mmCIF file of C-alpha atoms in Angstrom:
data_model
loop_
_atom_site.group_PDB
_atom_site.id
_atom_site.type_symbol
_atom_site.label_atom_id
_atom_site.label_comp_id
_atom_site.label_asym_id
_atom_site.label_seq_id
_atom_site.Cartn_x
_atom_site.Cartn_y
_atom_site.Cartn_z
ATOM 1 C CA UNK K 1 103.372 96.732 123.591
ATOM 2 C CA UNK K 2 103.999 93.357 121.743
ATOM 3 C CA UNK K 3 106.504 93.670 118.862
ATOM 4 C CA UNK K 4 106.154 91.533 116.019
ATOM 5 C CA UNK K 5 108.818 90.783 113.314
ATOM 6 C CA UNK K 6 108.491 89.296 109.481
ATOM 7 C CA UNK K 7 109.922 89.092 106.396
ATOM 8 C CA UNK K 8 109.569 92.853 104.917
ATOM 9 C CA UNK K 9 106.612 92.812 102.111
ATOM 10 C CA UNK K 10 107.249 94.270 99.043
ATOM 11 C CA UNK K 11 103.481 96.236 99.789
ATOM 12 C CA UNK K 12 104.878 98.114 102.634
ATOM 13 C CA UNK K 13 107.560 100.113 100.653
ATOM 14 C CA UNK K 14 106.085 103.523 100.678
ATOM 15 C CA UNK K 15 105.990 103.100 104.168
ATOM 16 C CA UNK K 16 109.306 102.309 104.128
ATOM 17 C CA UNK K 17 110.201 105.599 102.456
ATOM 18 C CA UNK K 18 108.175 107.360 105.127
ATOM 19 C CA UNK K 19 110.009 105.936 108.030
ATOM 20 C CA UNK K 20 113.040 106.681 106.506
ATOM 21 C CA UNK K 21 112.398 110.522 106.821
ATOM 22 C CA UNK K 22 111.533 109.899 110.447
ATOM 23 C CA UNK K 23 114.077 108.380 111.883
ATOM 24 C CA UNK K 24 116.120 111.016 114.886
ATOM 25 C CA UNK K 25 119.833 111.043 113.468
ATOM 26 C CA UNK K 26 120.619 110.061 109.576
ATOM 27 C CA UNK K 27 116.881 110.771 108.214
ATOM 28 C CA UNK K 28 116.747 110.648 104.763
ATOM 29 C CA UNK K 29 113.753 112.566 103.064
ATOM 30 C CA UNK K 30 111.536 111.123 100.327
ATOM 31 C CA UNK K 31 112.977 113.708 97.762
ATOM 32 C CA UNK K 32 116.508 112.514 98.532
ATOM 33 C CA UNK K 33 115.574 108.981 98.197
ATOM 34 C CA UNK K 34 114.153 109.673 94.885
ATOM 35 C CA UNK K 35 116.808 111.808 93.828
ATOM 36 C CA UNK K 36 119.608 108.646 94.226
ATOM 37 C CA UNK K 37 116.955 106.384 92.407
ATOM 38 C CA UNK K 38 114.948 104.847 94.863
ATOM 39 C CA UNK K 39 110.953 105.124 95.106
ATOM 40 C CA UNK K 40 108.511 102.519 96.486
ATOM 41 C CA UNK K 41 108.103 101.279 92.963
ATOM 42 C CA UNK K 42 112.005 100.579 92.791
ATOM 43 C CA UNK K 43 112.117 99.174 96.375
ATOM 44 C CA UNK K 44 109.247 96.874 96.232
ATOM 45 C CA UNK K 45 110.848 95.736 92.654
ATOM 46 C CA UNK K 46 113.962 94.721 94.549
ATOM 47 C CA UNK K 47 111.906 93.099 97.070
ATOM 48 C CA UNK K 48 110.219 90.971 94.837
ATOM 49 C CA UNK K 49 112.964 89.952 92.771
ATOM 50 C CA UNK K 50 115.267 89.419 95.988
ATOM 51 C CA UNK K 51 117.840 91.592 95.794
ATOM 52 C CA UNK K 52 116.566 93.537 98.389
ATOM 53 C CA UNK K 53 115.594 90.868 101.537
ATOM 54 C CA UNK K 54 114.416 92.393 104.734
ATOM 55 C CA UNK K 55 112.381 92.148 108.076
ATOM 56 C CA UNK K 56 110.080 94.504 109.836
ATOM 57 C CA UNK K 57 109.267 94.691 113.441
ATOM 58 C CA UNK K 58 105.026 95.618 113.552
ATOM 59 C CA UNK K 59 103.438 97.308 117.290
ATOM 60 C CA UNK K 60 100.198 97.175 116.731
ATOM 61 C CA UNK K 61 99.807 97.339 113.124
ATOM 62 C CA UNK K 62 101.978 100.197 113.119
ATOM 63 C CA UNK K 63 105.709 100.231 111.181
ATOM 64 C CA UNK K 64 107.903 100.212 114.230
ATOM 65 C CA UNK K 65 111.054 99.599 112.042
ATOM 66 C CA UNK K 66 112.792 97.388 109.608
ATOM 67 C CA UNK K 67 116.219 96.588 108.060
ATOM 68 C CA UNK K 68 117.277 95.194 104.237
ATOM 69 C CA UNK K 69 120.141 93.743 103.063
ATOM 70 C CA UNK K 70 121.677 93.185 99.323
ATOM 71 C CA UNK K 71 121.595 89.794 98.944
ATOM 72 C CA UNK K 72 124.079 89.758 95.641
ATOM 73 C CA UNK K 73 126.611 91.706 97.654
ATOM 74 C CA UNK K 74 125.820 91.375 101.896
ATOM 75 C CA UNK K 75 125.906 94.509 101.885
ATOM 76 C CA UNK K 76 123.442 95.690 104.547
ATOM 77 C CA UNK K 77 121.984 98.577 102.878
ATOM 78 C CA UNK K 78 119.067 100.299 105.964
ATOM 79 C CA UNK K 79 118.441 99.884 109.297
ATOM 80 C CA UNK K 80 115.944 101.977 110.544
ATOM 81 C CA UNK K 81 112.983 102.594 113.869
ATOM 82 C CA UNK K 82 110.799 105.048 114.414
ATOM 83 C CA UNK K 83 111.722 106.995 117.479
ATOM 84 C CA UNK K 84 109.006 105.979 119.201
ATOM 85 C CA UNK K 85 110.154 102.931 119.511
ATOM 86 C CA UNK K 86 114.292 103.439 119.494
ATOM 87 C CA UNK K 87 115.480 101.822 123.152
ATOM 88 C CA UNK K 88 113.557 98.348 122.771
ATOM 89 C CA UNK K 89 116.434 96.389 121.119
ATOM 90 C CA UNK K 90 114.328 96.471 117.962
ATOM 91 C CA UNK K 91 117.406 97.583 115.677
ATOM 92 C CA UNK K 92 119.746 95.218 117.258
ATOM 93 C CA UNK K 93 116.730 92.096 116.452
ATOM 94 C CA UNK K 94 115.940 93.113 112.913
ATOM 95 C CA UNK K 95 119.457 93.971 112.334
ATOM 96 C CA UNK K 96 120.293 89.831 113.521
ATOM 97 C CA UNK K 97 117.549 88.315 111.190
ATOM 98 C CA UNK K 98 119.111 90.009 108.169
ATOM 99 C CA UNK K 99 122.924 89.174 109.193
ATOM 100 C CA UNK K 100 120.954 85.117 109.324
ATOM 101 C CA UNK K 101 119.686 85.331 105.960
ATOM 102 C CA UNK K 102 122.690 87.027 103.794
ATOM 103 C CA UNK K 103 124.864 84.422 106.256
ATOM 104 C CA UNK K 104 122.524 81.971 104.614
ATOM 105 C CA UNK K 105 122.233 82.978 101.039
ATOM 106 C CA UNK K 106 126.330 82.362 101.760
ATOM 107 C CA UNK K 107 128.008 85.773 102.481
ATOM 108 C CA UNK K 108 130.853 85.523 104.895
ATOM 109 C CA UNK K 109 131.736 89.042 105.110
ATOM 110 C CA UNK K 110 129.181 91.557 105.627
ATOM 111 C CA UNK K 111 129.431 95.318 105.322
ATOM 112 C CA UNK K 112 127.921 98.368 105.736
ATOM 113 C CA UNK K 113 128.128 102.524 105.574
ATOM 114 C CA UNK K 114 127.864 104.385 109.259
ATOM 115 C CA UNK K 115 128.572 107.743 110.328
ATOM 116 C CA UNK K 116 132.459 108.366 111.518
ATOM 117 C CA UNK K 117 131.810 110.420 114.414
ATOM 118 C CA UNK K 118 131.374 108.653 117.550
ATOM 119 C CA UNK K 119 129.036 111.145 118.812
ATOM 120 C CA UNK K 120 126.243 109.560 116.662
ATOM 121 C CA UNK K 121 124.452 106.671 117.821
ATOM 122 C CA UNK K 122 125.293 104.617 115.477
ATOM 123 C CA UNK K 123 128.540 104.568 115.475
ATOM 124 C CA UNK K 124 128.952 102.497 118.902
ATOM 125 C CA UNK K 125 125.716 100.311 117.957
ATOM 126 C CA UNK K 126 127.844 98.276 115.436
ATOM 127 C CA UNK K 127 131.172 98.093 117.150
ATOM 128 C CA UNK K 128 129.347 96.763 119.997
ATOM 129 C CA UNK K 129 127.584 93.791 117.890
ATOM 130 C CA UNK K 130 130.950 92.878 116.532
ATOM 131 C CA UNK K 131 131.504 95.480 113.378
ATOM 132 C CA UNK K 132 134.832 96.584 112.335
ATOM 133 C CA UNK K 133 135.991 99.794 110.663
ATOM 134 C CA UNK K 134 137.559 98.698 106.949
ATOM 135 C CA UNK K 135 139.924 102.387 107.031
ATOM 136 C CA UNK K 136 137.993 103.242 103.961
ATOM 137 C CA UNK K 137 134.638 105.215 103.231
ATOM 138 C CA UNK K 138 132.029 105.145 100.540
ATOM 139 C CA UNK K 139 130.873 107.881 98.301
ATOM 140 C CA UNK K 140 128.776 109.474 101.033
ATOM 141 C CA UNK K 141 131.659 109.634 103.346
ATOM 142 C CA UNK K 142 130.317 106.941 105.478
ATOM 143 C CA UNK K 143 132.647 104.582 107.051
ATOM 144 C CA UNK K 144 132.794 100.821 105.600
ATOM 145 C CA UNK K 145 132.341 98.672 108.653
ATOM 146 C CA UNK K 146 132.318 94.676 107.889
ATOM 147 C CA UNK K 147 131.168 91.576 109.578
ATOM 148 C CA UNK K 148 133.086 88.589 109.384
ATOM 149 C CA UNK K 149 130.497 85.527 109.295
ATOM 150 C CA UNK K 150 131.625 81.521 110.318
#
């Protein structure tokens, strides 16, 4: 199965949503979504005006995964694959190309929100790419981990 990866269309956003509810640990339904504001109307909006800048990974047509970062703050805000697909260094390659571009648009620190408990997958994913822990969390209780950028 050949993986493809591209800048994230602002077309594919419901999808988006979808895959977000799939995903094994951290899935986040479409009512939740929409309850903290975000719908494919709102994400595609952020697309388009850049905010929001992303890549997907496509197998076959189908949505194997993607990750978005804020491009006003580097903040990256979603990295998600279907389970299908988890294993394939997908998350680790999509999760790269957005690092490049908010390293381009000129962000030298990076950050993000992940789970605290090192039972979670998660959790070691980041550390091992180079993320460090801030000591702080965000209003979800997620730890801040940051990425320092030359």
């Amino acid at each position: 199965m050949s993986i493809e990866f591209k800048p994230a269309p602002p077309d594919f956003a419901a999808e988006y949503i979808r895959l977000r509810g799939m995903t094994r640990e951290n899935a986040v339904s479409e009512d939740r979504l929409r309850a903290l504001g975000i719908t494919a109307e709102t994400w595609a909006n952020d697309i388009r005006c850049t905010e929001l800048q992303g890549f997907v990974a496509q197998s076959n047509e189908e949505l194997a995964g993607y990750c978005f970062g804020n491009t006003k703050s580097g903040e990256v805000v979603v990295l998600a694959v279907r389970p299908a697909h988890e294993g394939r260094g997908i998350g680790q390659r999509l999760l790269s190309l957005v690092v490049e571009q908010l390293t381009v648009r000129g962000h030298k620190k990076l950050f993000l929100g992940c789970s605290s408990d090192p039972r979670v997958r998660s959790y070691n994913f980041y550390r091992h790419l180079g993320w460090r822990s801030t000591g702080t969390v965000d209003e979800r209780g997620d730890e801040i981990l940051e990425l320092f950028q030359q």
